[in-house]
Tab-separated table of C-alpha atoms in Angstrom:
chain	number	residue	atom	x	y	z
A	9	MET	CA	103.686	128.950	232.350
A	10	ALA	CA	99.999	128.611	233.107
A	11	ALA	CA	100.542	126.949	236.492
A	12	SER	CA	100.984	130.128	238.554
A	13	VAL	CA	97.960	129.419	240.771
A	14	VAL	CA	99.049	125.822	241.371
A	15	LEU	CA	102.622	126.878	242.169
A	16	ALA	CA	101.421	129.494	244.619
A	17	ALA	CA	99.164	126.903	246.274
A	18	ILE	CA	102.029	124.441	246.590
A	19	THR	CA	104.222	127.112	248.118
A	20	VAL	CA	101.638	127.979	250.770
A	21	THR	CA	100.563	124.461	251.693
A	22	THR	CA	104.090	123.165	252.041
A	23	GLY	CA	105.010	125.878	254.491
A	24	VAL	CA	107.787	127.325	252.312
A	25	LEU	CA	109.040	130.778	253.170
A	26	VAL	CA	107.441	132.608	250.219
A	27	PRO	CA	108.560	136.189	249.617
A	28	ALA	CA	105.974	138.731	250.609
A	29	ALA	CA	105.805	139.958	247.036
A	30	ALA	CA	107.561	139.196	243.802
A	31	THR	CA	110.818	141.047	243.432
A	32	ALA	CA	110.017	144.330	241.763
A	33	ALA	CA	111.883	144.982	238.541
A	34	PRO	CA	111.624	147.074	235.465
A	35	ILE	CA	110.130	145.574	232.362
A	36	ALA	CA	112.836	143.801	230.376
A	37	ALA	CA	114.343	145.693	227.520
A	38	VAL	CA	114.037	144.416	224.017
A	39	ALA	CA	117.744	143.661	223.893
A	40	GLN	CA	118.761	140.185	225.054
A	41	THR	CA	120.902	139.717	228.141
A	42	PRO	CA	124.605	139.097	227.559
A	43	GLU	CA	125.973	135.559	227.333
A	44	GLU	CA	127.897	136.001	230.594
A	45	VAL	CA	124.711	136.923	232.450
A	46	ARG	CA	122.945	133.862	231.117
A	47	THR	CA	125.886	131.589	231.848
A	48	ASN	CA	126.146	132.741	235.457
A	49	ALA	CA	122.398	132.487	236.012
A	50	ALA	CA	122.286	129.008	234.521
A	51	ALA	CA	125.060	127.872	236.861
A	52	VAL	CA	122.825	128.594	239.861
A	53	VAL	CA	120.563	125.675	238.928
A	54	GLY	CA	123.250	123.507	237.322
A	55	LEU	CA	122.057	124.181	233.805
A	56	VAL	CA	124.829	123.573	231.252
A	57	ILE	CA	125.001	126.336	228.664
A	58	THR	CA	124.835	125.272	225.028
A	59	PRO	CA	124.694	127.310	221.823
A	60	GLU	CA	121.076	126.294	221.501
A	61	LEU	CA	120.264	127.763	224.918
A	62	LEU	CA	122.028	131.004	224.095
A	63	ARG	CA	119.992	131.392	220.931
A	64	LEU	CA	116.713	131.151	222.873
A	65	SER	CA	114.690	134.231	223.588
A	66	GLU	CA	115.139	135.599	227.065
A	67	SER	CA	111.702	134.373	228.088
A	68	ASP	CA	112.411	130.856	226.837
A	69	PHE	CA	115.800	130.884	228.528
A	70	VAL	CA	114.195	131.792	231.862
A	71	HIS	CA	111.727	128.973	231.277
A	72	GLU	CA	114.663	126.569	230.921
A	73	ILE	CA	115.985	127.822	234.259
A	74	TYR	CA	112.538	127.229	235.741
A	75	LEU	CA	112.584	123.646	234.461
A	76	ALA	CA	116.105	123.090	235.819
A	77	ALA	CA	115.038	124.427	239.216
A	78	GLN	CA	112.012	122.180	239.091
A	79	ARG	CA	114.272	119.178	238.504
A	80	GLN	CA	116.303	120.112	241.577
A	81	GLY	CA	113.176	119.822	243.676
A	82	ASP	CA	112.419	121.534	246.952
A	83	VAL	CA	115.939	122.851	247.470
A	84	ALA	CA	115.452	125.303	244.592
A	85	GLU	CA	111.834	126.254	245.179
A	86	GLU	CA	112.528	129.994	245.603
A	87	VAL	CA	114.429	130.115	242.298
A	88	ARG	CA	111.648	128.159	240.634
A	89	TYR	CA	109.041	130.555	241.980
A	90	GLU	CA	110.976	133.662	240.903
A	91	ALA	CA	111.611	132.251	237.420
A	92	TYR	CA	107.938	131.550	236.952
A	93	HIS	CA	106.976	134.978	238.259
A	94	ALA	CA	109.590	136.811	236.151
A	95	ASP	CA	108.290	135.338	232.929
A	96	THR	CA	104.725	136.085	233.947
A	97	ILE	CA	105.265	139.802	234.545
A	98	GLY	CA	107.993	140.321	231.969
A	99	SER	CA	110.920	140.942	234.331
A	100	THR	CA	113.205	138.296	232.868
A	101	SER	CA	116.262	140.538	232.556
A	102	TYR	CA	116.108	141.549	236.193
A	103	PHE	CA	115.615	137.905	237.148
A	104	LEU	CA	118.733	136.808	235.275
A	105	GLU	CA	120.863	139.646	236.575
A	106	THR	CA	119.695	139.897	240.203
A	107	ALA	CA	116.536	138.090	241.359
A	108	ILE	CA	117.852	134.582	240.735
A	109	TYR	CA	120.741	135.186	243.150
A	110	LEU	CA	118.487	136.635	245.824
A	111	ALA	CA	116.148	133.681	245.435
A	112	HIS	CA	119.045	131.236	245.497
A	113	GLN	CA	120.289	132.780	248.726
A	114	ARG	CA	116.840	132.373	250.254
A	115	ASP	CA	116.934	128.727	249.214
A	116	LEU	CA	120.341	128.318	250.838
A	117	ASP	CA	119.231	130.082	254.006
A	118	ARG	CA	116.102	127.983	254.216
A	119	GLU	CA	117.959	124.712	253.674
A	120	ALA	CA	120.521	125.711	256.297
A	121	LEU	CA	117.701	126.397	258.732
A	122	TYR	CA	116.050	123.097	257.837
A	123	GLN	CA	119.317	121.269	258.416
A	124	VAL	CA	119.599	122.741	261.902
A	125	ARG	CA	115.999	121.799	262.614
A	126	ARG	CA	116.512	118.338	261.131
A	127	THR	CA	119.427	117.752	263.475
A	128	GLU	CA	117.363	118.918	266.431
A	129	ARG	CA	114.090	117.241	265.540
A	130	GLN	CA	114.920	113.979	263.769
A	131	PRO	CA	115.751	112.050	266.976
A	132	ALA	CA	112.470	113.118	268.589
A	133	ALA	CA	110.445	112.213	265.497
A	134	ALA	CA	112.183	108.840	265.224
A	135	LEU	CA	111.523	108.189	268.897
A	136	LEU	CA	107.787	108.486	268.309
A	137	GLY	CA	107.918	106.722	264.951
A	138	PHE	CA	106.853	109.381	262.474
A	139	GLU	CA	108.520	110.937	259.437
A	140	LEU	CA	110.096	114.349	259.753
A	141	THR	CA	108.628	115.967	256.637
A	142	ARG	CA	109.562	119.292	255.073
A	143	MET	CA	106.240	120.584	256.316
A	144	LEU	CA	107.373	119.864	259.869
A	145	LEU	CA	110.776	121.384	259.165
A	146	SER	CA	109.103	124.553	257.960
A	147	GLN	CA	107.152	124.941	261.187
A	148	GLU	CA	108.341	126.753	264.265
A	149	ASP	CA	109.074	124.908	267.507
A	150	PRO	CA	105.552	125.335	269.007
A	151	ASN	CA	104.009	123.547	266.025
A	152	PHE	CA	106.569	120.770	266.155
A	153	VAL	CA	106.036	120.263	269.881
A	154	PHE	CA	102.325	119.983	269.154
A	155	ALA	CA	103.120	117.335	266.528
A	156	LEU	CA	105.076	115.429	269.175
A	157	TRP	CA	102.068	115.678	271.477
A	158	GLU	CA	99.821	114.282	268.731
A	159	HIS	CA	102.078	111.281	268.127
A	160	ALA	CA	102.812	110.501	271.784
A	161	PRO	CA	100.868	107.599	273.359
A	162	ARG	CA	97.892	108.586	275.454
A	163	ASP	CA	98.468	108.797	279.195
A	164	SER	CA	102.242	108.771	278.672
A	165	PHE	CA	104.790	110.977	280.395
A	166	VAL	CA	105.898	112.177	276.946
A	167	ARG	CA	102.409	113.381	276.057
A	168	ALA	CA	101.970	115.169	279.372
A	169	ALA	CA	105.364	116.847	279.059
A	170	ALA	CA	104.636	117.885	275.462
A	171	ALA	CA	101.382	119.492	276.568
A	172	ALA	CA	103.279	121.445	279.207
A	173	ALA	CA	106.012	122.430	276.746
A	174	VAL	CA	103.476	123.847	274.283
A	175	LYS	CA	102.530	126.375	276.953
A	176	GLY	CA	106.136	127.019	277.972
A	177	THR	CA	108.739	129.518	276.887
A	178	PRO	CA	110.678	129.195	273.606
A	179	ALA	CA	113.644	127.894	275.584
A	180	GLU	CA	111.455	125.283	277.290
A	181	LYS	CA	110.076	124.144	273.943
A	182	LYS	CA	113.580	123.762	272.537
A	183	GLU	CA	114.712	121.899	275.642
A	184	PHE	CA	111.817	119.478	275.317
A	185	ILE	CA	112.603	118.790	271.646
A	186	VAL	CA	116.312	118.116	272.059
A	187	HIS	CA	116.401	116.609	275.548
A	188	GLY	CA	113.226	116.556	277.611
A	189	ILE	CA	111.321	114.153	275.393
A	190	PHE	CA	113.973	111.481	275.905
A	191	VAL	CA	113.886	111.889	279.676
A	192	GLU	CA	110.107	111.499	279.636
A	193	HIS	CA	110.324	108.558	277.252
A	194	GLN	CA	112.667	106.803	279.656
A	195	ARG	CA	110.113	107.386	282.395
A	196	ASP	CA	107.520	105.721	280.165
A	197	VAL	CA	109.869	102.806	279.515
A	198	ASP	CA	110.598	102.415	283.224
A	199	ALA	CA	106.902	102.630	284.089
A	200	ALA	CA	106.023	100.018	281.472
A	201	LYS	CA	108.770	97.729	282.762
A	202	GLU	CA	107.593	98.190	286.327
A	203	ALA	CA	103.995	97.492	285.310
A	204	ALA	CA	105.054	94.357	283.433
A	205	GLU	CA	107.066	93.120	286.402
A	206	LYS	CA	104.159	93.863	288.723
A	207	GLU	CA	101.762	92.018	286.448
A	208	ALA	CA	104.144	89.057	286.245
A	209	ALA	CA	104.425	88.983	290.038
A	210	GLU	CA	100.660	89.233	290.426
A	211	LYS	CA	100.207	86.405	287.946
A	212	ILE	CA	102.487	84.225	290.036
A	213	LEU	CA	100.370	85.034	293.080
A	214	ARG	CA	97.121	84.377	291.193
A	215	ASP	CA	98.390	81.080	289.849
A	216	ALA	CA	99.448	80.046	293.349
A	217	ARG	CA	95.981	80.838	294.743
A	218	VAL	CA	94.309	78.919	291.920
A	219	LYS	CA	96.518	75.917	292.647
A	220	ALA	CA	95.887	76.205	296.385
A	221	ALA	CA	92.138	76.484	295.828
A	222	ALA	CA	92.036	72.911	294.568
A	223	ALA	CA	93.182	71.695	297.993
A	224	VAL	CA	89.934	72.892	299.586
A	225	GLY	CA	87.551	72.718	296.621
A	226	MET	CA	87.339	76.477	296.058
A	227	ASP	CA	86.345	77.749	292.617
A	228	ALA	CA	89.491	78.627	290.673
A	229	ARG	CA	87.976	81.800	289.188
A	230	LEU	CA	87.110	83.058	292.655
A	231	ALA	CA	90.595	82.283	293.939
A	232	ALA	CA	92.158	84.244	291.067
A	233	GLN	CA	90.177	87.354	291.989
A	234	LEU	CA	90.829	87.306	295.722
A	235	THR	CA	93.746	88.879	297.532
A	236	ASP	CA	95.917	86.630	299.680
A	237	GLU	CA	94.170	87.890	302.803
A	238	GLN	CA	90.710	87.280	301.353
A	239	PHE	CA	91.732	83.830	300.180
A	240	VAL	CA	92.971	82.755	303.616
A	241	ARG	CA	89.843	84.195	305.244
A	242	ASP	CA	87.607	82.262	302.851
A	243	VAL	CA	89.487	79.047	303.580
A	244	LEU	CA	89.139	79.645	307.317
A	245	TYR	CA	85.436	80.447	307.407
A	246	ARG	CA	84.006	78.619	304.401
A	247	PHE	CA	86.112	75.581	303.567
A	248	ALA	CA	88.023	74.362	306.625
A	249	ALA	CA	86.341	72.128	309.196
A	250	PRO	CA	86.538	73.569	312.735
A	251	ASN	CA	89.676	72.508	314.576
A	252	SER	CA	91.040	70.730	311.510
A	253	GLU	CA	94.652	71.104	310.472
A	254	MET	CA	93.439	73.334	307.637
A	255	TRP	CA	91.491	75.538	310.034
A	256	ILE	CA	94.422	75.800	312.452
A	257	ALA	CA	96.881	76.636	309.661
A	258	ALA	CA	94.618	79.308	308.177
A	259	TYR	CA	93.809	80.767	311.589
A	260	SER	CA	97.530	81.106	312.329
A	261	CYS	CA	98.144	83.357	309.291
A	262	GLU	CA	98.455	86.888	310.644
A	263	THR	CA	101.063	88.530	308.405
A	264	PRO	CA	101.370	88.790	304.611
A	265	GLU	CA	104.393	86.509	304.749
A	266	GLN	CA	102.480	83.878	306.713
A	267	ARG	CA	99.544	84.045	304.317
A	268	ARG	CA	101.862	83.661	301.331
A	269	ALA	CA	103.605	80.677	302.948
A	270	PHE	CA	100.205	79.111	303.637
A	271	ILE	CA	99.116	79.521	300.004
A	272	ASP	CA	102.401	78.270	298.556
A	273	ALA	CA	102.851	75.242	300.791
A	274	GLY	CA	100.983	75.285	304.093
A	275	ILE	CA	97.572	74.607	302.607
A	276	PHE	CA	98.824	71.422	300.951
A	277	GLU	CA	100.539	70.245	304.113
A	278	ALA	CA	97.358	70.898	306.094
A	279	ALA	CA	95.231	69.110	303.498
A	280	ALA	CA	97.550	66.096	303.623
A	281	LYS	CA	97.396	66.015	307.432
A	282	ASP	CA	93.612	66.283	307.410
A	283	LYS	CA	93.433	63.457	304.897
A	284	VAL	CA	95.520	61.244	307.175
A	285	ASN	CA	93.525	62.314	310.231
A	286	ASP	CA	90.253	61.478	308.493
A	287	LEU	CA	91.738	58.141	307.510
A	288	LYS	CA	92.750	57.431	311.115
A	289	ALA	CA	89.362	58.512	312.458
A	290	ARG	CA	87.461	56.220	310.059
A	291	ALA	CA	89.704	53.262	310.855
A	292	ALA	CA	89.555	53.856	314.612
A	293	ALA	CA	85.764	54.054	314.527
A	294	VAL	CA	85.653	50.344	313.612
A	295	VAL	CA	86.700	49.454	317.163
A	296	GLY	CA	85.145	52.469	318.916
A	297	VAL	CA	88.215	54.687	319.335
A	298	GLU	CA	87.197	58.349	319.540
A	299	ALA	CA	88.049	60.414	316.473
A	300	SER	CA	89.835	63.140	318.437
A	301	TYR	CA	92.019	60.566	320.151
A	302	ALA	CA	92.695	58.741	316.868
A	303	ARG	CA	93.804	61.983	315.221
A	304	TYR	CA	96.135	62.638	318.121
A	305	LEU	CA	97.918	59.256	317.797
A	306	GLU	CA	100.594	58.511	315.223
A	307	GLU	CA	99.795	55.688	312.827
A	308	GLY	CA	101.927	53.034	314.573
A	309	PRO	CA	100.471	53.658	318.058
A	310	LEU	CA	96.981	53.856	316.525
A	311	VAL	CA	97.364	50.394	314.979
A	312	ARG	CA	98.383	49.100	318.434
A	313	GLU	CA	95.367	50.841	320.011
A	314	ILE	CA	93.061	49.229	317.453
A	315	TRP	CA	94.604	45.814	318.181
A	316	THR	CA	94.129	46.390	321.900
A	317	ARG	CA	90.475	47.375	321.542
A	318	SER	CA	89.460	44.840	318.933
A	319	THR	CA	87.530	41.711	319.890
A	320	PRO	CA	89.827	38.725	320.458
A	321	GLY	CA	89.763	36.163	317.687
A	322	THR	CA	88.371	38.502	315.048
A	323	HIS	CA	89.790	39.179	311.635
A	324	VAL	CA	90.208	42.820	312.666
A	325	GLN	CA	92.414	41.845	315.597
A	326	ALA	CA	94.464	39.490	313.435
A	327	ALA	CA	94.962	42.093	310.714
A	328	ALA	CA	95.952	44.700	313.303
A	329	ARG	CA	98.446	42.260	314.817
A	330	ARG	CA	100.054	41.554	311.442
A	331	ALA	CA	100.396	45.261	310.692
A	332	MET	CA	101.773	45.936	314.161
A	333	ASP	CA	104.326	43.143	313.947
A	334	SER	CA	105.519	44.315	310.521
A	335	GLN	CA	106.875	47.530	312.069
A	336	SER	CA	106.431	49.033	308.596
A	337	PRO	CA	104.822	52.484	308.166
A	338	ALA	CA	103.635	51.343	304.749
A	339	GLU	CA	101.880	48.343	306.305
A	340	TRP	CA	100.337	50.585	308.977
A	341	ARG	CA	98.979	52.898	306.296
A	342	ALA	CA	97.664	49.990	304.217
A	343	PHE	CA	95.894	48.563	307.262
A	344	LEU	CA	94.278	51.900	308.154
A	345	GLU	CA	93.251	52.617	304.566
A	346	THR	CA	91.853	49.256	303.530
A	347	GLY	CA	93.015	46.325	305.638
A	348	ILE	CA	90.818	47.055	308.643
A	349	PHE	CA	87.714	47.400	306.483
A	350	VAL	CA	88.431	44.159	304.634
A	351	ALA	CA	88.840	42.456	308.010
A	352	GLN	CA	85.643	44.052	309.324
A	353	ALA	CA	83.739	42.771	306.298
A	354	ALA	CA	85.149	39.286	306.900
A	355	ASP	CA	84.003	39.394	310.516
A	356	LYS	CA	80.491	40.297	309.397
A	357	SER	CA	80.241	37.546	306.790
């Protein structure tokens, strides 16, 4: 068994509860231990006794127990350690009669402790997505809370609470492990949900401003960066003509609700009205009707006003008369958009 240094290193680095010193025992006598002693010792590690095993020297028999403990893995690490140590210092008889049972009890006690810790800690480890290793099971609560802190997302409620728990009392550390971490995690979940909802709402607002910006020729990137209040102010002072429908609508926005209504719908209604007003002003100018008066009139009365003011016998007067007699809003609009200018061109030819 030349691996004593390696075994000791494994025991330390894995955090196993290593006995302070090997169990003291007298040097084994030359006589071999009785069959009953060997049989009982072998049963501790599930080693089936055979005639061949009974014929082995005591040292070789202890080595077989060491190998059996090694096959059992971590749950028999104290027995494995004691078997290795007994053969090294020549205390095999004491090991078979006494030390193996003391070591086995330490293994049982440790595994019982680990099971309690596993029950307490597994949910917290799973919550943060890391494996609950035997190393973590071997550590006391302060070390495990620190591990939770390391795995928690930065700037999270869980991380902040873990940092506080590390400095807290033993009871506070335990409370954080079994309960507090889940409360803080829910706060993180709620905060993330709230942030996502806020971002979604802000995106809706940004998209609305970008869409509204097109109505006045504002740069879409600028509109996305502005607040509703800044957007309305920019429309009022930089994009709307004085006394236009757009200017009046923007000027009337005093509350957040009014500004939002303007961005969602009002700006488009104002733009449409200004478009019609510009159309009426251009058409009315053909016969000298003032723009302010033309904007004031509805389309039907404006067509009549143009007919009244046009020169008798002209194509403009005739076209205005036809539109007026049609009593059709569509015909009025067609006359104001194109008909009057076609007639004006005919009068000039």
